[in-house]
Coordinates of C-alpha atoms and ligand atoms in Angstrom, one line a residue:
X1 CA 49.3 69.5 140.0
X2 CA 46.5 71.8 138.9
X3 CA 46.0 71.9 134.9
X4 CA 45.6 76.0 135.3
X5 CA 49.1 76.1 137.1
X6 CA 50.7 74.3 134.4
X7 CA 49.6 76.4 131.6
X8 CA 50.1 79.6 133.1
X9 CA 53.7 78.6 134.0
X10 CA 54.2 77.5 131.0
X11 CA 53.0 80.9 129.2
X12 CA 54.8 82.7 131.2
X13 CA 58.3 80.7 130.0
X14 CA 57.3 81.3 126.5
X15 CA 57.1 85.3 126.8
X16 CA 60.0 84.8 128.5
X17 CA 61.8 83.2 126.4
X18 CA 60.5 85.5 123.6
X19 CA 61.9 88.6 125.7
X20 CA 65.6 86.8 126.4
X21 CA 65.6 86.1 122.3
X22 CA 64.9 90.1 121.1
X23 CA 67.3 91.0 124.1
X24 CA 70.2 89.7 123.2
X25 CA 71.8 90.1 119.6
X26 CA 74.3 88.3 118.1
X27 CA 76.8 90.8 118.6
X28 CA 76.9 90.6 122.4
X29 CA 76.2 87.0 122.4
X30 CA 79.4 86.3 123.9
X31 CA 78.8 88.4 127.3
X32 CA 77.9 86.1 129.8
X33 CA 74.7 87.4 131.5
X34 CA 72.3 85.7 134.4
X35 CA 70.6 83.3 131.9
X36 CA 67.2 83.3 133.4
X37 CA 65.0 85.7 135.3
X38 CA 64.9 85.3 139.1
X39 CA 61.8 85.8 139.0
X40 CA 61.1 82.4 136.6
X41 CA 63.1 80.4 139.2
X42 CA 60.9 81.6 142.0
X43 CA 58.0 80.6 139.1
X44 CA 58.4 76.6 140.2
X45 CA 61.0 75.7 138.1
X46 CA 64.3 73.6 138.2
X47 CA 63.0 72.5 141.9
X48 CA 64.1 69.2 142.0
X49 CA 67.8 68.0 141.9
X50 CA 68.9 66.0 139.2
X51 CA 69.5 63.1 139.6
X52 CA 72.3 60.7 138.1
X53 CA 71.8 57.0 137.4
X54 CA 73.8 55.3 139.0
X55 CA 77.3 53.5 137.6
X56 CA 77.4 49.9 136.9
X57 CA 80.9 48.7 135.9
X58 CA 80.0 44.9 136.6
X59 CA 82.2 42.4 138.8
X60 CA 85.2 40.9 137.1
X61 CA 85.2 36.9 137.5
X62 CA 88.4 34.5 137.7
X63 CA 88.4 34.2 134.3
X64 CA 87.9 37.9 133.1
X65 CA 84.9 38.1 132.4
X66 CA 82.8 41.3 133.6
X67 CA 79.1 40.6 135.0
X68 CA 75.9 42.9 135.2
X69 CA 73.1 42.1 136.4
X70 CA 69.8 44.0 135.1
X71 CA 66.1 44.0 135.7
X72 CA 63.2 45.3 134.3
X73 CA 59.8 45.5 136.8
X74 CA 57.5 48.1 137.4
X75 CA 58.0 51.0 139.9
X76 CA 56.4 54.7 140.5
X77 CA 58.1 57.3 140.1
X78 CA 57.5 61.7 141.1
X79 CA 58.5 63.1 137.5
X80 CA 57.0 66.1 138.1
X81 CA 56.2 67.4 141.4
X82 CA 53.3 66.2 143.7
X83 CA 52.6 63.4 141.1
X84 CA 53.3 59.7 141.5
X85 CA 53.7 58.0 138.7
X86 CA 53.2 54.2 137.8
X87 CA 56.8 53.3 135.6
X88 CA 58.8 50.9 134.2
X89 CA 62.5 51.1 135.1
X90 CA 65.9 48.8 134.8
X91 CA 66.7 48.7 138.6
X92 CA 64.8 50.8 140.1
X93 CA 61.8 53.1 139.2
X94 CA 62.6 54.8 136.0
X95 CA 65.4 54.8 133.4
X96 CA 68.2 52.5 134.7
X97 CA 71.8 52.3 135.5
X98 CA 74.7 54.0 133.4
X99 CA 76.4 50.7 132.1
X100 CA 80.3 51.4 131.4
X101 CA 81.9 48.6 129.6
X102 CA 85.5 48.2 128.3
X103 CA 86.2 47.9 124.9
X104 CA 88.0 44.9 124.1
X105 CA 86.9 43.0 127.6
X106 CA 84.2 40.4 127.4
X107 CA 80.9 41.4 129.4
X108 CA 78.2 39.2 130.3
X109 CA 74.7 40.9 130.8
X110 CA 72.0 39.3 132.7
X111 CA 68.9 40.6 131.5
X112 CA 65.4 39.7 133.9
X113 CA 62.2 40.6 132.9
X114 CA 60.2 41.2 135.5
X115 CA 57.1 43.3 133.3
X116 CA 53.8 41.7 132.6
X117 CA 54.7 41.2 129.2
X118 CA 57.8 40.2 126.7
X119 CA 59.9 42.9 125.6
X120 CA 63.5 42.8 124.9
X121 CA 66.6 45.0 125.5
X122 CA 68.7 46.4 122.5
X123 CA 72.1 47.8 122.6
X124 CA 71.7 50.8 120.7
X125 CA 75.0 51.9 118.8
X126 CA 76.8 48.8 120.0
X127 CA 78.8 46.6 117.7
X128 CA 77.4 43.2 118.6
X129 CA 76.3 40.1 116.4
X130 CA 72.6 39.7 115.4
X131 CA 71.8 36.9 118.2
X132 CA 73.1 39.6 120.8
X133 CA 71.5 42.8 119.7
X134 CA 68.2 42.5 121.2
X135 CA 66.2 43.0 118.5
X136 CA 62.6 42.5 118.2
X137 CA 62.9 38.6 117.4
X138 CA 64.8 37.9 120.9
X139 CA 62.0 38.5 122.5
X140 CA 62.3 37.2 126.5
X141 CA 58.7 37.0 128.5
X142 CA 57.3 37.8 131.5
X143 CA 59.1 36.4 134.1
X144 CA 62.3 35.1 131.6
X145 CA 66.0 36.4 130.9
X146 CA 68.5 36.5 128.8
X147 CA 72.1 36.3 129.2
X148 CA 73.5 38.4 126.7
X149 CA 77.5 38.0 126.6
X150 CA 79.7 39.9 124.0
X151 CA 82.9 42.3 123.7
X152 CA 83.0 45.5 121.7
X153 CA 85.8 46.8 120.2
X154 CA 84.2 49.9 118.9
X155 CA 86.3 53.3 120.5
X156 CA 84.5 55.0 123.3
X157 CA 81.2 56.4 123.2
X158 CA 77.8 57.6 124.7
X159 CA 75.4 54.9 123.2
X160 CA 72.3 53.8 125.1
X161 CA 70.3 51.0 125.4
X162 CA 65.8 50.2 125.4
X163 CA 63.3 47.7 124.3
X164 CA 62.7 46.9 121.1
X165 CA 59.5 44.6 120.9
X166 CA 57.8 44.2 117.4
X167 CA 55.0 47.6 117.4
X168 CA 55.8 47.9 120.9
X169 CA 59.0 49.9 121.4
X170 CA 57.0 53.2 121.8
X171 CA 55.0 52.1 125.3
X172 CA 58.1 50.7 126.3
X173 CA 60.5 53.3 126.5
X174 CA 57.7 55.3 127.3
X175 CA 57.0 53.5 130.2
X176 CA 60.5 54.1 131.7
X177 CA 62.8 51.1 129.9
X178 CA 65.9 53.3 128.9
X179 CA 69.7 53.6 130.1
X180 CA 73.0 54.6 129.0
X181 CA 75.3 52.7 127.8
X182 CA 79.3 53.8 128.1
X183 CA 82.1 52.3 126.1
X184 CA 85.0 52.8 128.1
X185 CA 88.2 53.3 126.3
X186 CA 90.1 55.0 128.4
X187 CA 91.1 57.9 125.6
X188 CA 89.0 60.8 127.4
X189 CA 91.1 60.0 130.7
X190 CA 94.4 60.1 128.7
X191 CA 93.5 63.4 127.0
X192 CA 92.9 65.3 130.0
X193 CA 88.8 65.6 129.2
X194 CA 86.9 66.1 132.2
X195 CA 85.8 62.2 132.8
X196 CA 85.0 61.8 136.4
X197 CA 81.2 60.7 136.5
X198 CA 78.6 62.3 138.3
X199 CA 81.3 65.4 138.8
X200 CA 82.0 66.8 135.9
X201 CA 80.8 64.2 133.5
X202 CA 77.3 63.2 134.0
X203 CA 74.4 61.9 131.5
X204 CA 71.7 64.2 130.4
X205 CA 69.0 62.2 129.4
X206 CA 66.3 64.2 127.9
X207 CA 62.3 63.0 127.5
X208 CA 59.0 64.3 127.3
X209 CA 56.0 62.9 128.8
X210 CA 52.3 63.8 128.9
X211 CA 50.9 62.5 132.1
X212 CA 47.0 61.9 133.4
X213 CA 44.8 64.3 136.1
X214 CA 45.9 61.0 138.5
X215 CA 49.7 61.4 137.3
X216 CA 49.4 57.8 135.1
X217 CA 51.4 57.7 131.4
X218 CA 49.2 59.1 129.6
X219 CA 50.5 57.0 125.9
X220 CA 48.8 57.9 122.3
X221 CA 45.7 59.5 123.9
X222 CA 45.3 61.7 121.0
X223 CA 45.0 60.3 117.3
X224 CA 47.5 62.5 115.9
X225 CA 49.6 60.9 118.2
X226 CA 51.0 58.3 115.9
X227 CA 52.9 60.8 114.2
X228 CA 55.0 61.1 116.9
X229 CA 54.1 60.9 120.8
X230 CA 54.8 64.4 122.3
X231 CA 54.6 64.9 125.9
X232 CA 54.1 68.3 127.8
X233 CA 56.6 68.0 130.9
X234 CA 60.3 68.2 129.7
X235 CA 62.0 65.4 132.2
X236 CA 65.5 65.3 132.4
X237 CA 67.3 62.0 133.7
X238 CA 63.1 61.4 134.9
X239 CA 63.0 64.5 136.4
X240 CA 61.1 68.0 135.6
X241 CA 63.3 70.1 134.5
X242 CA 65.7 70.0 137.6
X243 CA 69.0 72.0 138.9
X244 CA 71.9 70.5 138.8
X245 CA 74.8 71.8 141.5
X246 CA 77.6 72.1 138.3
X247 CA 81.6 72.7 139.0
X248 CA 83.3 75.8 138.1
X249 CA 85.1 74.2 135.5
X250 CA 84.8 72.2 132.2
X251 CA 81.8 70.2 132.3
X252 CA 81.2 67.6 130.2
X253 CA 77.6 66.2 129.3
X254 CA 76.3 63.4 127.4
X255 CA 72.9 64.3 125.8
X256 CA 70.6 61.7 124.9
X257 CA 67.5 62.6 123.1
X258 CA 65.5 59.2 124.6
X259 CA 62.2 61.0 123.7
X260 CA 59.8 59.2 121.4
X261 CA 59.5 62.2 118.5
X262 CA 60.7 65.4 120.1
X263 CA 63.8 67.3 118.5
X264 CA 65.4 69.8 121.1
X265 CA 66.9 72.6 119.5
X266 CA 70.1 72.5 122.3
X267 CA 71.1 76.2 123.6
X268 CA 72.2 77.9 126.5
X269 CA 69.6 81.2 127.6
X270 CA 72.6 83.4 127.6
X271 CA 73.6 82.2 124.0
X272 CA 77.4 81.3 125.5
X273 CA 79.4 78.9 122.9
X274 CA 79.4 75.1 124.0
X275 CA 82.0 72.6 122.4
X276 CA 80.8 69.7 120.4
X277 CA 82.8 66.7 121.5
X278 CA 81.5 63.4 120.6
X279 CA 79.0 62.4 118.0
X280 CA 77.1 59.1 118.7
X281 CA 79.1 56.6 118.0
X282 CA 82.9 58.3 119.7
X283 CA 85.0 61.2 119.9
X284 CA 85.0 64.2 117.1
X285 CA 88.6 64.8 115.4
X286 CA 88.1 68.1 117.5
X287 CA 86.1 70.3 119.5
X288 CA 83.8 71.8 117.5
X289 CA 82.1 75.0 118.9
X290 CA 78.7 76.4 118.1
X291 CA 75.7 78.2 119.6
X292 CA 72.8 75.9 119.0
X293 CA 72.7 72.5 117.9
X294 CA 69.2 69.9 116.6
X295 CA 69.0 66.9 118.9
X296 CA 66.6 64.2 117.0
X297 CA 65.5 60.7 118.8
X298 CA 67.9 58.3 119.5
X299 CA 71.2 60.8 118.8
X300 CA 73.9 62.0 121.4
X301 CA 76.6 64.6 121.6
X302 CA 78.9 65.2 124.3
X303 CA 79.4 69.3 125.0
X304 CA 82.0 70.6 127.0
X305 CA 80.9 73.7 128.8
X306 CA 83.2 76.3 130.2
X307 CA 82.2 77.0 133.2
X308 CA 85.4 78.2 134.9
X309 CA 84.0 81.9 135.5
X310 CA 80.5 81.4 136.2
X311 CA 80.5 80.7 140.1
X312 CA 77.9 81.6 141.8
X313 CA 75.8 82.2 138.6
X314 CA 72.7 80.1 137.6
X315 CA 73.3 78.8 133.7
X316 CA 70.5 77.4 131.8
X317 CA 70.0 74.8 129.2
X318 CA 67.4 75.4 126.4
X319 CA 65.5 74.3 123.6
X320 CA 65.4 77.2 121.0
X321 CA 62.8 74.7 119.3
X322 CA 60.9 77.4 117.6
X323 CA 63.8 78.9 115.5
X324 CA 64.0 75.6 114.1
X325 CA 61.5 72.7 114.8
X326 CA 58.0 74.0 112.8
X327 CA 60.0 74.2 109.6
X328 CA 60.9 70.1 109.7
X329 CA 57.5 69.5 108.7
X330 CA 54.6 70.8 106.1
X331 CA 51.9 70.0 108.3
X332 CA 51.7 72.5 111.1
X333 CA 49.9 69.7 113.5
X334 CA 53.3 68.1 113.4
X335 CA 54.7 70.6 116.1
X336 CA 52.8 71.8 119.0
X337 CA 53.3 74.6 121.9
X338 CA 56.8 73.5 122.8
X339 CA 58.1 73.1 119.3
X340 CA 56.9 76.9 119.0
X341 CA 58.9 78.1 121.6
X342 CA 61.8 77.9 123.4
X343 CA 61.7 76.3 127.1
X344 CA 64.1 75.6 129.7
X345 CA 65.6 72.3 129.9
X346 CA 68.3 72.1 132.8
X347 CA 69.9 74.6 135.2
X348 CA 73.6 74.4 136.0
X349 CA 74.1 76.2 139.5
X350 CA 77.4 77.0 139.1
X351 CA 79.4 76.4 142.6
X352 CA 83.3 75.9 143.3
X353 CA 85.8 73.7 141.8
X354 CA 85.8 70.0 142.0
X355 CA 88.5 67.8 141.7
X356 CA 91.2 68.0 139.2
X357 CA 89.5 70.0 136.4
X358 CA 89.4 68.5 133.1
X359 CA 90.6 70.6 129.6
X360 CA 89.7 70.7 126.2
X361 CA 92.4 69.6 123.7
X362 CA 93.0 70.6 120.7
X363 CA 93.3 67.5 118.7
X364 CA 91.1 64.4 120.1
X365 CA 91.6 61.7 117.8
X366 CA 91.6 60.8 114.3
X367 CA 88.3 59.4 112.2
X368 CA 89.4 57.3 109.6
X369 CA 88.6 57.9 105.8
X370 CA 87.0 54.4 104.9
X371 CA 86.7 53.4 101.2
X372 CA 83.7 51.9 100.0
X373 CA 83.8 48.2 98.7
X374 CA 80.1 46.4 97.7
X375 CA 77.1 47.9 96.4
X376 CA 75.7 50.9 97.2
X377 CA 71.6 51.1 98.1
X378 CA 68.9 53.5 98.7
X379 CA 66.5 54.2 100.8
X380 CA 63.0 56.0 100.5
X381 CA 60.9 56.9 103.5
X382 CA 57.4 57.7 102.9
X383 CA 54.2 58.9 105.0
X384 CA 51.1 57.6 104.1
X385 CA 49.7 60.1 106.7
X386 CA 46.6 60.8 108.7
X387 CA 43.0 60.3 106.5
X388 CA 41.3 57.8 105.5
X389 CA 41.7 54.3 106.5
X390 CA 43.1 56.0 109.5
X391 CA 40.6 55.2 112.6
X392 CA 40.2 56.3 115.8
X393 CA 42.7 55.2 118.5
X394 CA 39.0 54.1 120.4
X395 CA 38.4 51.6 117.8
X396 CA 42.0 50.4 117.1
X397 CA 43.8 47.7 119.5
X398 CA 47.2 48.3 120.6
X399 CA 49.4 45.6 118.1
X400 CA 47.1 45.7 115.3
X401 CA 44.2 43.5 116.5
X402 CA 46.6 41.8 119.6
X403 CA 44.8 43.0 122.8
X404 CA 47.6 42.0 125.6
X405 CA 48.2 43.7 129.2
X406 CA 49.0 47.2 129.1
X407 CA 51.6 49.6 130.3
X408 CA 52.4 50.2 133.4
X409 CA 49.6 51.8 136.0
X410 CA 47.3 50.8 133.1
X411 CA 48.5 52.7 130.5
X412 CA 47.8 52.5 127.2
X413 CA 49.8 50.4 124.2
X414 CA 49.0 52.7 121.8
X415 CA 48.6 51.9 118.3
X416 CA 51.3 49.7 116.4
X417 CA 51.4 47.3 113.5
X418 CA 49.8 49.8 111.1
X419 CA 51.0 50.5 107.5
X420 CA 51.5 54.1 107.4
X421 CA 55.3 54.7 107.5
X422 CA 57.4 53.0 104.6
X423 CA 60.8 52.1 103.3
X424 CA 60.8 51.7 100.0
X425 CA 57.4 51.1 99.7
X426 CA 57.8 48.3 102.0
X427 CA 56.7 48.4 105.9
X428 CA 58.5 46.2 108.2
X429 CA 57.6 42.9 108.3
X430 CA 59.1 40.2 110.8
X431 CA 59.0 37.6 107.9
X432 CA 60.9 39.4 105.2
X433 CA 64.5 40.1 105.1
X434 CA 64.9 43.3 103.3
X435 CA 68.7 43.8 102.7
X436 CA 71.5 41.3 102.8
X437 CA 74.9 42.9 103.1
X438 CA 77.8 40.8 102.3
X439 CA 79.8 40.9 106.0
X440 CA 83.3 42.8 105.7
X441 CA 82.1 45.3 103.2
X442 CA 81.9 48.8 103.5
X443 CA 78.7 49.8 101.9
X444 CA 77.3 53.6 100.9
X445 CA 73.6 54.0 101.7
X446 CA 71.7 56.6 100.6
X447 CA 68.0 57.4 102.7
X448 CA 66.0 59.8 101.0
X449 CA 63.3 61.6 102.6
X450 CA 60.4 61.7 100.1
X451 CA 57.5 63.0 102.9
X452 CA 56.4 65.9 104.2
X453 CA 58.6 65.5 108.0
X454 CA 61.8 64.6 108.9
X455 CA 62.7 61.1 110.4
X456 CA 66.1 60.3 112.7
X457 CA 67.2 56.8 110.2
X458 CA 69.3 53.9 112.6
X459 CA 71.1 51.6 112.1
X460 CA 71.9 48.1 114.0
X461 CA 75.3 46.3 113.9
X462 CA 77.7 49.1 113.0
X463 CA 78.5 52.9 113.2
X464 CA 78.5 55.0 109.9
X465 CA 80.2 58.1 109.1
X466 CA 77.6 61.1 107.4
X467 CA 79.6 61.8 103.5
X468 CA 76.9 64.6 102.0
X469 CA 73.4 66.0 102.9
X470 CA 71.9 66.7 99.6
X471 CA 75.9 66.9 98.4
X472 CA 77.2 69.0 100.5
X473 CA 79.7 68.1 103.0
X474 CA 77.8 67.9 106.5
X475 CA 78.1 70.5 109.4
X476 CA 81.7 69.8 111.9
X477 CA 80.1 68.2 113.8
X478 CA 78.8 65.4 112.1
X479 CA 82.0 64.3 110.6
X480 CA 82.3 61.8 113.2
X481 CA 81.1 58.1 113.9
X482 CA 77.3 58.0 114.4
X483 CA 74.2 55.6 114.3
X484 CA 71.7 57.8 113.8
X485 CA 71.3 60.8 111.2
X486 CA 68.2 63.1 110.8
X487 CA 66.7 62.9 107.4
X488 CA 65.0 66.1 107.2
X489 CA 61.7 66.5 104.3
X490 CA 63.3 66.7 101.0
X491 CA 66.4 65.8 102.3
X492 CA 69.1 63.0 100.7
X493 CA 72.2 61.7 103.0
X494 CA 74.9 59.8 102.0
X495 CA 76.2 57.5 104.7
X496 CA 79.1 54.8 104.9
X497 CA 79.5 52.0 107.3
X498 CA 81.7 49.1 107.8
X499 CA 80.3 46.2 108.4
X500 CA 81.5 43.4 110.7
X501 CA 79.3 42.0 112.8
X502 CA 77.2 39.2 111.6
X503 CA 73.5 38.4 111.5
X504 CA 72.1 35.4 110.0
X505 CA 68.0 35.4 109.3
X506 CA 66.4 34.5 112.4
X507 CA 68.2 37.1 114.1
X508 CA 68.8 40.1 111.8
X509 CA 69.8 43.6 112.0
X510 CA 67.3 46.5 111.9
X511 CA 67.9 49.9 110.1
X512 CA 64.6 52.1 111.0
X513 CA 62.8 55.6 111.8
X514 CA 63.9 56.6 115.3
X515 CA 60.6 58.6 115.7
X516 CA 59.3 55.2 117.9
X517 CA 55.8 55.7 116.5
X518 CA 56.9 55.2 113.0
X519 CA 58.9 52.5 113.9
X520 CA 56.1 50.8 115.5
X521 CA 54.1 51.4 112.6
X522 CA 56.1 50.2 109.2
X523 CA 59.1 52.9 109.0
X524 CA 61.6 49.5 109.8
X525 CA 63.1 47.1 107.9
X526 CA 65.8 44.3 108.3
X527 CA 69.3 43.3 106.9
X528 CA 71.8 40.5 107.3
X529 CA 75.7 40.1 107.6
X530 CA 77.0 37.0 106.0
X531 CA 79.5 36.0 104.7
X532 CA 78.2 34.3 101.9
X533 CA 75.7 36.5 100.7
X534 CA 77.5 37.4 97.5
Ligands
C2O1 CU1 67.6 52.6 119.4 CU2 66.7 49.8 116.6 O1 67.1 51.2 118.0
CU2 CU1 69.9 50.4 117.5
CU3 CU1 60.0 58.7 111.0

């Protein structure tokens, strides 16, 4: 696609944008207009269907136990238009399957790797022992796999899973490797949510990726680029901003920011109300509904949408980045063109109804208060930044001094392994275990943000439930179960989390920056769960 054609479409969408903003005040917010201008749909955009991964629900054995069978190889894949792309994919080109599970069922994963090179496969916001959790010590290579067996007992949720190899999960996700991952309950169904998949319950998976004149990944081509890969085409589910033919009813989608740094500012172009359902980690007490809502790495919400009197109308998905994303950093190089305005995600093309509508409830179900028991700890993440010591990407191999193959197509490993993002003054090391939690306690943690940008802080092994931003109680809809919490500059949270699941010290738990370049480069530590710890 011609470089000119890009960034004239993509001006074009920002004084767009700019002109939907002034036009519509918050008074009228509530009238439903067309969302976007014919003329911007004519423009190229939201030409490809979306597409849905595909369900896996495994194959139940004699002796109940449910199998699933995935693969990681390489693959090529259109994400934008008229491009062909060299990926990595579980399954098939690009992303992979939606895995549903049952809580309380034993599953038995069968993981293949099929790259050029070890990786591993993590279970992101799953409660699963350290020796199943794919963390960067379980590594499986080339050619190997691993048979990964456990049962959760966690309640419903949208969690996902990805690599996670030692300075090496940023290329890897990049490349393609990410999925969801549904716990299956069964408490949706019984509340009357819409829950059929694909119909009125499909996964929105949102990335951004900068590609190469020849369509290739183009990975950490820049050197600012360690503070956060940014891409300039907005995929959703691995396509460019594409349609998707939506019921006239409730809808119900689960958004995963699966992007390596980007935040998306979440908002519909004709500023309609949207009902916050789920947090990471499981269902909200209620529906909570607002306007606009800040989508860093690694989180998910669920939004209903009521789309019951919008047939035949086109209803777009946003980012509103710019009323938001430039002021979660000091240093202006931190957000670029997109971050600075506001740019169509997804288009719902609102046709008739479709099976037996879902509704929205009232009351969904109830979070428990926990009580803390065990020590409390901090945490304090720190920049080093860009400067001296820092050198080119030109002169710096990919894993701090390994050279080893590279990405799919050729693409490029990027830079990992150096010191420049900390936790408490420590960067991650695979030799040092930096927490040990004592396993049936229910500990406090504080993370501090003492650096000039915000950072999305994980956690493996557990969920945790957000007590105070800076003391204050958080916004509705983070009183829920979640795994991932945005730390903005400045910024203290006060989290609590059970913990249950044990990790001894050869396979431990991580807790870490979700922003994959910092990750890769210190911002990660590691913790067991014993029982004899204290
Ligand atoms: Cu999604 Cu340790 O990661
Ligand atoms: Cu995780
Ligand atoms: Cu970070």
């Amino acid at each position: 696609m011609p470089r000119a054609f890009l960034l004239s479409r993509r001006r074009f969408l920002q004084q767009a944008g700019a002109v939907l903003v002034a036009q519509v005040p918050v008074a009228q917010a509530l009238a439903r207009q067309p969302s976007l201008p014919q003329a911007l749909i004519h423009r190229g955009l939201f030409t490809c269907e979306l597409w849905i991964p595909p369900v896996m629900a495994g194959s139940l054995d004699a002796s109940g136990v449910r199998h699933y069978r995935l693969s990681m190889a390489p693959g090529a894949q259109s994400l934008v238009p008229h491009l062909l792309t060299p990926t990595w994919g579980y399954n098939g080109d690009y992303l992979g399957p939606t895995v549903r599970i049952p809580r309380g069922h034993p599953v038995h994963i069968h993981l293949h790797n099929g790259l050029n090179q070890s990786t591993t496969t993590h279970w992101h916001g799953a409660h699963v022992a350290g020796d199943m959790d794919g963390g960067p010590e379980l590594l499986i290579g080339r050619g190997r796999h691993y048979d990964y067996h456990y049962t959760v007992w966690q309640p419903g949720a949208s969690l996902w899973y990805h690599p996670h190899p030692s300075r090496r999960t940023g290329p890897h996700i990049y490349a393609g490797l990410a999925g969801m991952l549904l716990v299956d309950d069964g408490v949706d169904a019984s509340l009357g949510l819409p829950h059929t998949y694909g119909v009125d319950d499909i996964p929105v998976i949102i990335q951004d990726r900068r590609l190469l004149a020849d369509g290739g990944l183009a990975y950490m081509t820049h050197p600012h680029d360690v503070m956060g890969m940014k891409g300039d085409h907005i995929l959703v589910n691995g396509r460019e901003q594409p349609y998707w033919k939506a019921p006239a009813q409730w809808v119900r989608l689960r958004i995963l920011n699966a992007s390596n740094a980007r935040m998306y500012h979440l908002a519909f172009a004709d500023h309609r109300p949207f009902v916050v359902i789920a947090s990471d980690a499981g269902l909200l007490e209620r529906g909570v509904p607002v306007r606009q809502l800040l989508l860093a790495p690694a989180e998910r919400v669920e939004l209903l949408v009521d789309l019951r009197r919008d047939r035949g109308r086109s209803v777009v998905l946003q980012s509103d980045s710019r009323s938001v994303v430039p002021s979660l950093s000091a240093n202006p190089a931190d957000s670029d063109r997109l971050d600075r305005s506001v740019f169509p995600l997804l288009e719902l093309r609102v046709s008739g109804r479709r099976g037996a509508p879902g509704i929205l409830p009232d009351k969904l179900v109830t979070v428990p208060a926990l009580i803390p028991r065990g020590p409390t700890r901090h945490f304090v993440l720190r920049v080093k930044g860009m400067g001296h010591g820092m050198q080119s990407p030109h002169r710096m191999k990919s894993g701090a001094g390994e050279t080893g193959p590279s990405g799919p197509g050729g693409m490029s490993m990027g830079l990992g392994g150096l010191d420049m993002f900390s936790i408490n003054k420590q960067y991650m090391s695979m030799s040092v275990i930096n927490v040990a939690v004592t396993r049936g306690d229910t500990e406090i943690w504080y993370v501090a943000n003492d650096s000039p940008m915000a950072h999305p802080f994980h956690y493996h092994g557990t969920s945790f439930q957000v007590l105070a931003r800076d003391g204050k109680p958080p916004p509705a809809y983070e009183r829920g179960w979640k795994d991932t919490v945005l730390v903005r500059r400045g910024e203290t949270v006060k989290l609590i989390a059970p913990f249950h699941q044990p990790a001894g010290h050869s396979l431990p738990f991580m807790y870490h920056c979700h922003i994959l370049e910092h990750e890769d480069n210190g911002m990660m530590g590691q913790f067991t769960v014993l029982d004899t710890s204290r």
